[in-house]
mmCIF file of C-alpha atoms in Angstrom:
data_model
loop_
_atom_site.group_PDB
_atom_site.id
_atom_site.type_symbol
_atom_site.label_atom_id
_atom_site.label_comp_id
_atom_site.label_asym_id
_atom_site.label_seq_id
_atom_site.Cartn_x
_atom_site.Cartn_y
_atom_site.Cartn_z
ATOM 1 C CA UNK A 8 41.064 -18.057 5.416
ATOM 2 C CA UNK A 9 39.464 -16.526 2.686
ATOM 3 C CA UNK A 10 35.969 -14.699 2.926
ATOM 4 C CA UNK A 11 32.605 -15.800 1.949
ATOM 5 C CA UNK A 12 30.642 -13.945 -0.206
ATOM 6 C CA UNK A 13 28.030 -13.470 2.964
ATOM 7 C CA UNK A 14 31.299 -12.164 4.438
ATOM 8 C CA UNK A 15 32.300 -10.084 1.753
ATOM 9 C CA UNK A 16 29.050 -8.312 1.595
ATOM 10 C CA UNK A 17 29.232 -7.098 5.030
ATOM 11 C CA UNK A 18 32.833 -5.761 5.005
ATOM 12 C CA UNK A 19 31.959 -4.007 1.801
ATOM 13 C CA UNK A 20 29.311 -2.282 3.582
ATOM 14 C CA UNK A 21 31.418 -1.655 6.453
ATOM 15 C CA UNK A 22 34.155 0.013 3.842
ATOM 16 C CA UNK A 23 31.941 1.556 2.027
ATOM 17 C CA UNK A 24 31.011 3.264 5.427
ATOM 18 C CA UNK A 25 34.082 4.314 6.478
ATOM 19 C CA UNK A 26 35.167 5.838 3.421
ATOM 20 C CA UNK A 27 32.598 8.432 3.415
ATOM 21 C CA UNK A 28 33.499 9.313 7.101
ATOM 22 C CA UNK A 29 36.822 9.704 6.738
ATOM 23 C CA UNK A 30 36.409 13.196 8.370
ATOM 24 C CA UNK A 31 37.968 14.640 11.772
ATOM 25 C CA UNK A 32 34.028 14.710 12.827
ATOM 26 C CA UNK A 33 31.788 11.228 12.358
ATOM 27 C CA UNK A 34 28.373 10.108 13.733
ATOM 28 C CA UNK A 35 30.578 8.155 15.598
ATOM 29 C CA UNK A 36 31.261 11.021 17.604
ATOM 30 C CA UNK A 37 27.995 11.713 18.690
ATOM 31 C CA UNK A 38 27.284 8.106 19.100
ATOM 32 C CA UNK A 39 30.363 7.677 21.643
ATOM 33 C CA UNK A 40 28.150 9.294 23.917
ATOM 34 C CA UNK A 41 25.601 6.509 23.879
ATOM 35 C CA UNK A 42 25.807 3.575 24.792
ATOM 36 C CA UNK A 43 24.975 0.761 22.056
ATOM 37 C CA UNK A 44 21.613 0.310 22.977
ATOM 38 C CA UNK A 45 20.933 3.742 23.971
ATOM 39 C CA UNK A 46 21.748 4.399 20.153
ATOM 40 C CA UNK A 47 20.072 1.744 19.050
ATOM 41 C CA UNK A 48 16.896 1.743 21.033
ATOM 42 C CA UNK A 49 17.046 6.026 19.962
ATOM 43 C CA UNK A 50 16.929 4.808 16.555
ATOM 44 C CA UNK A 51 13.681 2.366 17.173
ATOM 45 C CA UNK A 52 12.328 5.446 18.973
ATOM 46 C CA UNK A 53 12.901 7.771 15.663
ATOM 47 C CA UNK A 54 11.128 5.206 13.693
ATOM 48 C CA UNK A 55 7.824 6.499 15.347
ATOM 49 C CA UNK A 56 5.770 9.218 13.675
ATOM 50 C CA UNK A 57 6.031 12.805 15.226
ATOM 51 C CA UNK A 58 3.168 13.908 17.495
ATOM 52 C CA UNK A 59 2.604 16.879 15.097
ATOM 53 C CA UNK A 60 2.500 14.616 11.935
ATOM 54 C CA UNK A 61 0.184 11.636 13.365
ATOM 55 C CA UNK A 62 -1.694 14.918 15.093
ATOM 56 C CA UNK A 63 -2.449 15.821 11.338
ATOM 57 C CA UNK A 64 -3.412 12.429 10.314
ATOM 58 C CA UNK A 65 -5.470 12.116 12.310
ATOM 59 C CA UNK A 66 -7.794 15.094 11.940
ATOM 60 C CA UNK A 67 -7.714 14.648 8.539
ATOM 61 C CA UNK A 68 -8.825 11.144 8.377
ATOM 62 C CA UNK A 69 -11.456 12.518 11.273
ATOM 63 C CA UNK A 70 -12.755 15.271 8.928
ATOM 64 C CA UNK A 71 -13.334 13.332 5.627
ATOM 65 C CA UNK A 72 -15.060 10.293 7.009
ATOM 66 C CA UNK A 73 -17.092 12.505 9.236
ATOM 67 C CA UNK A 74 -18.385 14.185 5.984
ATOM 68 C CA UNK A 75 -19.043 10.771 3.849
ATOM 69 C CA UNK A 76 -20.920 9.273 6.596
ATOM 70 C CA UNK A 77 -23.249 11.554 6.755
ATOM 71 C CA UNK A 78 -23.992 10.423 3.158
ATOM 72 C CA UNK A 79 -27.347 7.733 2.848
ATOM 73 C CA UNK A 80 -25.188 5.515 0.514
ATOM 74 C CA UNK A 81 -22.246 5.201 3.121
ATOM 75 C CA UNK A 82 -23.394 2.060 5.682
ATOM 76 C CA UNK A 83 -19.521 2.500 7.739
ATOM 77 C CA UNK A 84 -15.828 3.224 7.762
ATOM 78 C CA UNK A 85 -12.950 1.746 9.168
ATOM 79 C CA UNK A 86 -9.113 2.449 9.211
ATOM 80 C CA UNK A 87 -6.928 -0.079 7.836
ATOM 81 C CA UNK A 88 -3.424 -0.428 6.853
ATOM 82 C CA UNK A 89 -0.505 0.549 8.207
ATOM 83 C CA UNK A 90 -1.769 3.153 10.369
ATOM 84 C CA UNK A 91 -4.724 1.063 11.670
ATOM 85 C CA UNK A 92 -1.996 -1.742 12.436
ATOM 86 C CA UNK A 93 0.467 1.034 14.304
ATOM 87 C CA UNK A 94 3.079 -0.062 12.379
ATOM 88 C CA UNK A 95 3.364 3.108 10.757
ATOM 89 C CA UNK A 96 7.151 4.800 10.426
ATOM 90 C CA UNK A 97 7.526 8.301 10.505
ATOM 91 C CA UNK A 98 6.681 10.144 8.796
ATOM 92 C CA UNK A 99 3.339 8.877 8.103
ATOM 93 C CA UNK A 100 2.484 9.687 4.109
ATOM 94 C CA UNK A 101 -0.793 8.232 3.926
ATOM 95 C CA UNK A 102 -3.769 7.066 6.361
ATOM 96 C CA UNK A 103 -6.087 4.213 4.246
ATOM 97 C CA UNK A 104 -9.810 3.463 5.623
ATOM 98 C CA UNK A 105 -12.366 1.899 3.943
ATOM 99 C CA UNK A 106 -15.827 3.144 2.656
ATOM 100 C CA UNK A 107 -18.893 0.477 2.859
ATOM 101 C CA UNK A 108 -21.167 1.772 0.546
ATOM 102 C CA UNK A 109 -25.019 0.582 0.485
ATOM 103 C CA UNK A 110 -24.943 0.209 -3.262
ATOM 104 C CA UNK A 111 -28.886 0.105 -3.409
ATOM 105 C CA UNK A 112 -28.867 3.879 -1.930
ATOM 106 C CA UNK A 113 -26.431 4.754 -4.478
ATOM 107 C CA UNK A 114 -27.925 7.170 -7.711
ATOM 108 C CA UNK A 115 -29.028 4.730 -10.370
ATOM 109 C CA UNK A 116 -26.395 3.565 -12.413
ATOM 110 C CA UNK A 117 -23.618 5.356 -10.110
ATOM 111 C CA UNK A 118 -19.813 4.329 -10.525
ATOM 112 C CA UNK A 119 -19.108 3.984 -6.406
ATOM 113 C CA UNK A 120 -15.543 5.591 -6.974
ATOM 114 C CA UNK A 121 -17.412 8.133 -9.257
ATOM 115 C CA UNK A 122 -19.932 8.977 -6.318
ATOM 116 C CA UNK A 123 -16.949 9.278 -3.900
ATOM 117 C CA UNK A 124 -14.800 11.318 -6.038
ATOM 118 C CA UNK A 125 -17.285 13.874 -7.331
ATOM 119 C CA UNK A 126 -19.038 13.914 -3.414
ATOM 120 C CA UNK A 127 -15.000 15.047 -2.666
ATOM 121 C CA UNK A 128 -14.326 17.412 -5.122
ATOM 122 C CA UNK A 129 -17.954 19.229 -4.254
ATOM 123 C CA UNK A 130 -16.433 19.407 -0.620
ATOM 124 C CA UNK A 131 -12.251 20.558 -1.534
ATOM 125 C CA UNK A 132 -12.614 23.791 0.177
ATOM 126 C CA UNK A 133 -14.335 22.266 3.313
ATOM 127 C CA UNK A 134 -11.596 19.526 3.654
ATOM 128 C CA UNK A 135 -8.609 21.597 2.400
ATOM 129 C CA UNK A 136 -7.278 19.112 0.223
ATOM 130 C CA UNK A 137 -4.904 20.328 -3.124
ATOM 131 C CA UNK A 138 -6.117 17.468 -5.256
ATOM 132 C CA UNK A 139 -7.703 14.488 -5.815
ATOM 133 C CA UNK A 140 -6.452 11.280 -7.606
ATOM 134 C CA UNK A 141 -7.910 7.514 -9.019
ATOM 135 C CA UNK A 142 -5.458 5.414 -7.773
ATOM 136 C CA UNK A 143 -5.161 1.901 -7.978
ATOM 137 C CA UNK A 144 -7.383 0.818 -5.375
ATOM 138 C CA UNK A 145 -8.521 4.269 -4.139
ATOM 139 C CA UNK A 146 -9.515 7.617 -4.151
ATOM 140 C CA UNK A 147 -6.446 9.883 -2.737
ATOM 141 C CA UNK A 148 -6.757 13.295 -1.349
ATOM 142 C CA UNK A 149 -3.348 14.887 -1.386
ATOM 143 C CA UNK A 150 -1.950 17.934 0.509
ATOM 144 C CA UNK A 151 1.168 19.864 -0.237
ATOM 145 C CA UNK A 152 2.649 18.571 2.881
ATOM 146 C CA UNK A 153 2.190 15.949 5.152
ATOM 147 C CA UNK A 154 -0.453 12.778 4.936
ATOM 148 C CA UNK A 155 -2.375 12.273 2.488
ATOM 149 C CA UNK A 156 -5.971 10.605 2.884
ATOM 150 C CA UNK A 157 -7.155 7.264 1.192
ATOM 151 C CA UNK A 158 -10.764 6.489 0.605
ATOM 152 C CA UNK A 159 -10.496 2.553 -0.721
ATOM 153 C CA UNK A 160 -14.239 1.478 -1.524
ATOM 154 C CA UNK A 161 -15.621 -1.439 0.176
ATOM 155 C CA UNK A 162 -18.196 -4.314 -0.259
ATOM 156 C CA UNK A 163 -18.344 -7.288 2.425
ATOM 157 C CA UNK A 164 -17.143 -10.682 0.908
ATOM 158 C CA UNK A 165 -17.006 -14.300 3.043
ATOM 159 C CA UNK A 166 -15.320 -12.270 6.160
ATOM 160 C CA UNK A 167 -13.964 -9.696 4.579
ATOM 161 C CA UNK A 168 -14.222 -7.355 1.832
ATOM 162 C CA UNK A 169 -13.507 -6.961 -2.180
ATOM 163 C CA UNK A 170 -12.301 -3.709 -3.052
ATOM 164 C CA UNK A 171 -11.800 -2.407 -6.618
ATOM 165 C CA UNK A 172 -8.617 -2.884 -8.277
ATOM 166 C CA UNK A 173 -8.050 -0.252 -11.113
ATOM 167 C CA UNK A 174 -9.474 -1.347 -14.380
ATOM 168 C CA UNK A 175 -9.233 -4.886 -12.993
ATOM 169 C CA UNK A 176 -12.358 -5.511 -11.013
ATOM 170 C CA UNK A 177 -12.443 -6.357 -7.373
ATOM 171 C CA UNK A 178 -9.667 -8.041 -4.879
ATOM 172 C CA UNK A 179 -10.536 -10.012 -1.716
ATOM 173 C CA UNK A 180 -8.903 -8.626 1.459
ATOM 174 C CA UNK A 181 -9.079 -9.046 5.201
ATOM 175 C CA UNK A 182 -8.147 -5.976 7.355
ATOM 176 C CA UNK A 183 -9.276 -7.513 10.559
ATOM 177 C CA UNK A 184 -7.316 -10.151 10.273
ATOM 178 C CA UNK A 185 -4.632 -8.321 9.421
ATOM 179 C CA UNK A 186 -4.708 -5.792 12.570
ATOM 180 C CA UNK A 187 -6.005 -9.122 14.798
ATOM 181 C CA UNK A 188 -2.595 -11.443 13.298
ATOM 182 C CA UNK A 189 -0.348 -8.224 13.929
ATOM 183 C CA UNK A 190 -1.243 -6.934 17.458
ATOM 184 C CA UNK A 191 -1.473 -11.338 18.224
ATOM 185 C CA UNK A 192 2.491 -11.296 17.063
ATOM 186 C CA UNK A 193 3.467 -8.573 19.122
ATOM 187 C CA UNK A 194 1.494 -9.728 22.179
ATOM 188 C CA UNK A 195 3.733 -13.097 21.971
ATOM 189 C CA UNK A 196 6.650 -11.383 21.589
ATOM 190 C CA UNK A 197 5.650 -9.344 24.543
ATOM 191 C CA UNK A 198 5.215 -5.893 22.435
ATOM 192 C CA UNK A 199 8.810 -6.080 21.388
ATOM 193 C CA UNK A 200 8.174 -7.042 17.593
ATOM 194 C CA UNK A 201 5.990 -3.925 16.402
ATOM 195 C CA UNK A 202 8.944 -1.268 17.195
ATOM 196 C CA UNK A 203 11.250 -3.796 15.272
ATOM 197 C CA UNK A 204 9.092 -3.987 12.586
ATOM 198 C CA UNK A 205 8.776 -0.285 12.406
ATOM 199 C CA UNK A 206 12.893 0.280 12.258
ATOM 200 C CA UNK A 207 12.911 -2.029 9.394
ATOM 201 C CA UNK A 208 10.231 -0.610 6.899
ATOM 202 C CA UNK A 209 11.678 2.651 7.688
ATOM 203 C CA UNK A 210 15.654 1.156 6.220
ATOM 204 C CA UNK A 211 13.882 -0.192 3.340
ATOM 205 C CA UNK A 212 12.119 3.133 2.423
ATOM 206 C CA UNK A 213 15.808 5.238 3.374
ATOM 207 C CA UNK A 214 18.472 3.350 4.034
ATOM 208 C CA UNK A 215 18.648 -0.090 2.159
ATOM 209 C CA UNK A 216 20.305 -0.065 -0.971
ATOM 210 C CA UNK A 217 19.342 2.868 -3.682
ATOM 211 C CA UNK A 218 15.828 2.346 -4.741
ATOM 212 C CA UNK A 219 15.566 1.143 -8.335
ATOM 213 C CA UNK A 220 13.733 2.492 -11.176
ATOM 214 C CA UNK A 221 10.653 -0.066 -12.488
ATOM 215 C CA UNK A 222 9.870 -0.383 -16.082
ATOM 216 C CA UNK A 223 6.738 1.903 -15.166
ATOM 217 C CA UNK A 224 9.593 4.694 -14.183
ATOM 218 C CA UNK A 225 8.704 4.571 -10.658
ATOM 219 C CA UNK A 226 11.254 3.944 -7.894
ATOM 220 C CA UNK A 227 11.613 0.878 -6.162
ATOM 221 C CA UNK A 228 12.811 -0.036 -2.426
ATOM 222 C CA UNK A 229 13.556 -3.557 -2.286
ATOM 223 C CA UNK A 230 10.579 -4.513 -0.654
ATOM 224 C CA UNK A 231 7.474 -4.036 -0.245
ATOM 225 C CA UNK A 232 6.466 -2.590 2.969
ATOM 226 C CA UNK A 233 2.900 -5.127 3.991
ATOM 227 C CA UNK A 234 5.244 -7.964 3.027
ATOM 228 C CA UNK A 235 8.520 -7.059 5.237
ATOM 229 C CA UNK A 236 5.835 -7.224 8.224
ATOM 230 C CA UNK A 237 4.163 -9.605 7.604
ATOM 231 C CA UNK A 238 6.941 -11.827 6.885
ATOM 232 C CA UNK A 239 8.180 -10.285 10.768
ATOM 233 C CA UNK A 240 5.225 -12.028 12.638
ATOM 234 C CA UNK A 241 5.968 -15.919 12.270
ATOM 235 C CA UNK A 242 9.385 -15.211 13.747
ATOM 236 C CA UNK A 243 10.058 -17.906 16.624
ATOM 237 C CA UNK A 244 8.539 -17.210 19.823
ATOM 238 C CA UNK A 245 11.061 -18.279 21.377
ATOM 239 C CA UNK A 246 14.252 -17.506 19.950
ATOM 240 C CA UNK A 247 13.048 -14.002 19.744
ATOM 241 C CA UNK A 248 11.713 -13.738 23.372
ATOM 242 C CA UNK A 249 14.850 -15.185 24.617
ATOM 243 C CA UNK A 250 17.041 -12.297 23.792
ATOM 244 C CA UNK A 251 18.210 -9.975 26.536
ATOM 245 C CA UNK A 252 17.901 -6.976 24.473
ATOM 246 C CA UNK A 253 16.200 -4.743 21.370
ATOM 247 C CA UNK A 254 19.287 -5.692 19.161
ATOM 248 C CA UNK A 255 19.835 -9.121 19.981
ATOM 249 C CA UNK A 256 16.346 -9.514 18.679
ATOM 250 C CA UNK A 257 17.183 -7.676 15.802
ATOM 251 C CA UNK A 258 19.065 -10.657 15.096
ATOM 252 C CA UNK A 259 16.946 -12.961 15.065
ATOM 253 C CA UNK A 260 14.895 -11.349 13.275
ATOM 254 C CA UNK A 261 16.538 -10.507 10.340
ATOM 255 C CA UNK A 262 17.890 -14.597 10.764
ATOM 256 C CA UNK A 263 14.029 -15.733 9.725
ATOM 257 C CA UNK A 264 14.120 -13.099 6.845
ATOM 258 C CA UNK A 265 17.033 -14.085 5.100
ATOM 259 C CA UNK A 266 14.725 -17.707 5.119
ATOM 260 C CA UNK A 267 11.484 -15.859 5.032
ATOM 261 C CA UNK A 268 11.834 -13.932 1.721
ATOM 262 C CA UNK A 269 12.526 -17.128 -0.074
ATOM 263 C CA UNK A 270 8.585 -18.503 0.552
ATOM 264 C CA UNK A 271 6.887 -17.970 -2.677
ATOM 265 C CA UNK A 272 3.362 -19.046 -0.891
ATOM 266 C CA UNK A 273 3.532 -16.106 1.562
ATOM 267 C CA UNK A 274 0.469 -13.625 1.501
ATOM 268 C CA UNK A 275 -1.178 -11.910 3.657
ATOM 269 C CA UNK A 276 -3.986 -13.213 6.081
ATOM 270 C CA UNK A 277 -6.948 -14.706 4.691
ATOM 271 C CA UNK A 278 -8.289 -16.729 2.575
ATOM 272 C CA UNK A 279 -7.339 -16.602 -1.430
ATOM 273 C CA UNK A 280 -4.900 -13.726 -1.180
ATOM 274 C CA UNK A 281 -2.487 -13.935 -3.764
ATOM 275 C CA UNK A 282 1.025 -14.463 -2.356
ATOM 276 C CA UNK A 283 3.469 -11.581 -1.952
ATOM 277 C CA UNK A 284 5.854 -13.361 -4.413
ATOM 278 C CA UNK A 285 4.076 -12.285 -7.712
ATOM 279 C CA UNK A 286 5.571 -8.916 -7.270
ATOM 280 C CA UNK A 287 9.052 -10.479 -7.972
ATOM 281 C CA UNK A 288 7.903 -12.207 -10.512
ATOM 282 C CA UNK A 289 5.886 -9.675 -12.580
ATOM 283 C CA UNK A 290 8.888 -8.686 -14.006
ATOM 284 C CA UNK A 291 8.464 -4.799 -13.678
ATOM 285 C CA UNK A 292 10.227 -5.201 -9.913
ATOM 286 C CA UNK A 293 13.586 -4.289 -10.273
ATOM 287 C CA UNK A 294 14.782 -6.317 -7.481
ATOM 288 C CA UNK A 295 15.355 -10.181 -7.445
ATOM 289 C CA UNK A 296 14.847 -12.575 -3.955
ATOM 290 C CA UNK A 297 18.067 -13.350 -4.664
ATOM 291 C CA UNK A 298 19.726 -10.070 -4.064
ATOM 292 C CA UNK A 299 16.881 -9.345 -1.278
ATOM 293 C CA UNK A 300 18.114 -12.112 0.637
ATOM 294 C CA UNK A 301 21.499 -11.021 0.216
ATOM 295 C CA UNK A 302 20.705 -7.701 1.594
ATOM 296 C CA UNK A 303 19.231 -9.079 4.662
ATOM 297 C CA UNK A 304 22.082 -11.371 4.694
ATOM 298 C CA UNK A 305 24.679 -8.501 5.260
ATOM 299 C CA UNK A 306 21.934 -6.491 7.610
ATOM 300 C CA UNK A 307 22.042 -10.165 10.062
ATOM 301 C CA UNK A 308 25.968 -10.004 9.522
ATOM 302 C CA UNK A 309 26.238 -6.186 10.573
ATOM 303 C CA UNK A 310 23.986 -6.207 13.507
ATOM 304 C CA UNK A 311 25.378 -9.856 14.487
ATOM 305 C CA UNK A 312 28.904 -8.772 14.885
ATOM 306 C CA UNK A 313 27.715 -5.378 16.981
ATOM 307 C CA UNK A 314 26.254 -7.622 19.668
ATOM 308 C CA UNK A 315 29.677 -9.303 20.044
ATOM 309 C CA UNK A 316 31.971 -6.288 19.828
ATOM 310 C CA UNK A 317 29.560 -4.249 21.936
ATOM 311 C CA UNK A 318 31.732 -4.799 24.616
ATOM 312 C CA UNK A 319 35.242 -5.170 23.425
ATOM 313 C CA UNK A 320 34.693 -2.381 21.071
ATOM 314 C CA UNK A 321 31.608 -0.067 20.961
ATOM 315 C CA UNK A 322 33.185 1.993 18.453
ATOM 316 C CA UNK A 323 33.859 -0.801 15.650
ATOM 317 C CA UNK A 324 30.343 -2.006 16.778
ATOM 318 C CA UNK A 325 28.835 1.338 15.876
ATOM 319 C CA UNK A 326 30.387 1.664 12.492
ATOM 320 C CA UNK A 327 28.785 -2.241 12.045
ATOM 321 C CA UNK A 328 25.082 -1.108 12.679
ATOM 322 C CA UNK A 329 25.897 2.303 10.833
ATOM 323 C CA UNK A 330 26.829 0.641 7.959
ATOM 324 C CA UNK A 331 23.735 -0.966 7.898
ATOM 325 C CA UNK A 332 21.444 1.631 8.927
ATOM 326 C CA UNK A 333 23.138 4.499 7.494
ATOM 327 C CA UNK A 334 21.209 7.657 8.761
ATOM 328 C CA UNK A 335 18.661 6.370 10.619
ATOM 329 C CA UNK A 336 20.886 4.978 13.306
#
């Protein structure tokens, strides 16, 4: 019978795979060794930042908030993002906490990001740092290698925060309800979700389809990273919990996504966040839901069809998931 395009897509990927190992030595040599899931559950494990790199994050987030808060115009900081979330992917490029600035203790007619950035650059030798950036919603430090620091001013707002949006004034977000709905979803899924979750921000930042260039000139990967997660934590309970194993989930995973990506009223917890979707539809993303969902489409066909030839064929099931995952499996 003849293919569907859903099929299509996956044996293209597949062929497109085998043609660039068409050498006497393969990753499928190595992988012969393991079993599927030993391969696969390696790969989840790889996802995870070094102990060297989160080492370094760590002291460096430790050093610079140690410094602000001794400041009278700092009232707190917290982590947030990624890192505060542990879903971070290795390596980890950037730790985020926020600054809550008392901004009656600030000098009279300060800037906040003006007091933070000049109270930083007074202090570049102490912290170490190369150089310091505005950013969209922060204040960067940035090293020649490994993480770099973001300071993202705060002011509490109805349960949460605003923070300043570059030359835009201030957004509403919710950190703790981020980190509470996140660690909530894993619980249910009995702390199988997060090192899912994990495996697939790190194939879209390396291994999904070639990142794209934006009208801005800045590369692309087909999503962006908050909204692959938090599209990951409504998955059905008990679909996913049913599985026997890390890849069967996998599956069922990347099942809701296909559907998932499609939502246009998706955003990220709390009240009056503005929906992941108006990314796509900016018109400076290079990527279309359509061909998103196609993507995933051909991920749920590649890892589908290495659960059933695990078995019968281990070695046609490993070219399914490499095709897929390319170098990170």
């Amino acid at each position: 019978s003849t293919a569907t395009p859903f099929q299509q897509g996956r044996h293209r990927l597949t062929a497109n795979f085998l043609e660039s190992n068409t050498t006497t030595t393969t990753p499928m040599a190595a992988a012969d060794e393991l079993s599927i899931r030993e391969r696969f559950q390696k790969a989840i494990l790889m996802s995870n930042p070094s102990k060297n790199n989160a080492k370094l994050a760590a002291k460096r987030h430790t050093k610079v908030r140690e410094l602000l808060s001794k400041e009278p115009w700092v009232e707190s900081s917290f982590l947030t993002g990624s890192y505060a979330r542990s879903t971070a992917t290795r390596p980890i490029n950037d730790v985020d906490f926020i600054l809550v600035v008392h901004s009656r203790k600030l000098p009279v007619a300060a800037d906040p990001r003006e007091c933070v950035r000049q109270f930083l650059s007074q202090h570049k030798q102490r912290i170490g740092f190369n150089r310091i950036r505005d950013q969209d919603h922060s204040v960067g430090l940035h090293w020649d290698r490994g993480p770099c620091i973001d300071v993202v001013l705060g002011r509490k707002n109805d349960g949460g925060y605003q923070i300043p949006k570059k030359d835009s004034g201030w957004i509403a977000t919710y950190p703790q309800q981020a980190k509470d709905t996140a660690t909530r979803a894993n619980e249910e899924c009995k702390r199988n979700l997060i090192p899912l979750v994990k495996l697939l921000k790190r194939w879209n930042a390396e291994a999904a389809p070639k990142k794209r260039r934006a009208k801005d000139g800045e590369m692309k990967k087909p999503l962006k990273s908050y909204h692959l997660e938090v599209m990951c934590y409504d998955v059905n309970r008990d679909e996913f919990n049913g599985q026997p194993h890390q890849l069967a989930r996998l599956v069922v995973l990347l099942q809701h996504l296909a559907t998932k990506v499609t939502d246009q009223y998706l955003s990220a917890p709390g009240p009056g966040v503005t929906p992941f979707h108006t990314y796509f539809e900016s018109g400076d993303h290079p990527w279309t839901v359509k061909e998103v969902k196609k993507i995933l489409e051909q991920g749920l066909s590649c890892c589908s069809s290495a659960v059933k030839l695990e078995t019968s064929s281990p070695e046609r099931a490993h070219q399914e998931l490499c095709a897929f995952f390319h170098d990170i499996y």
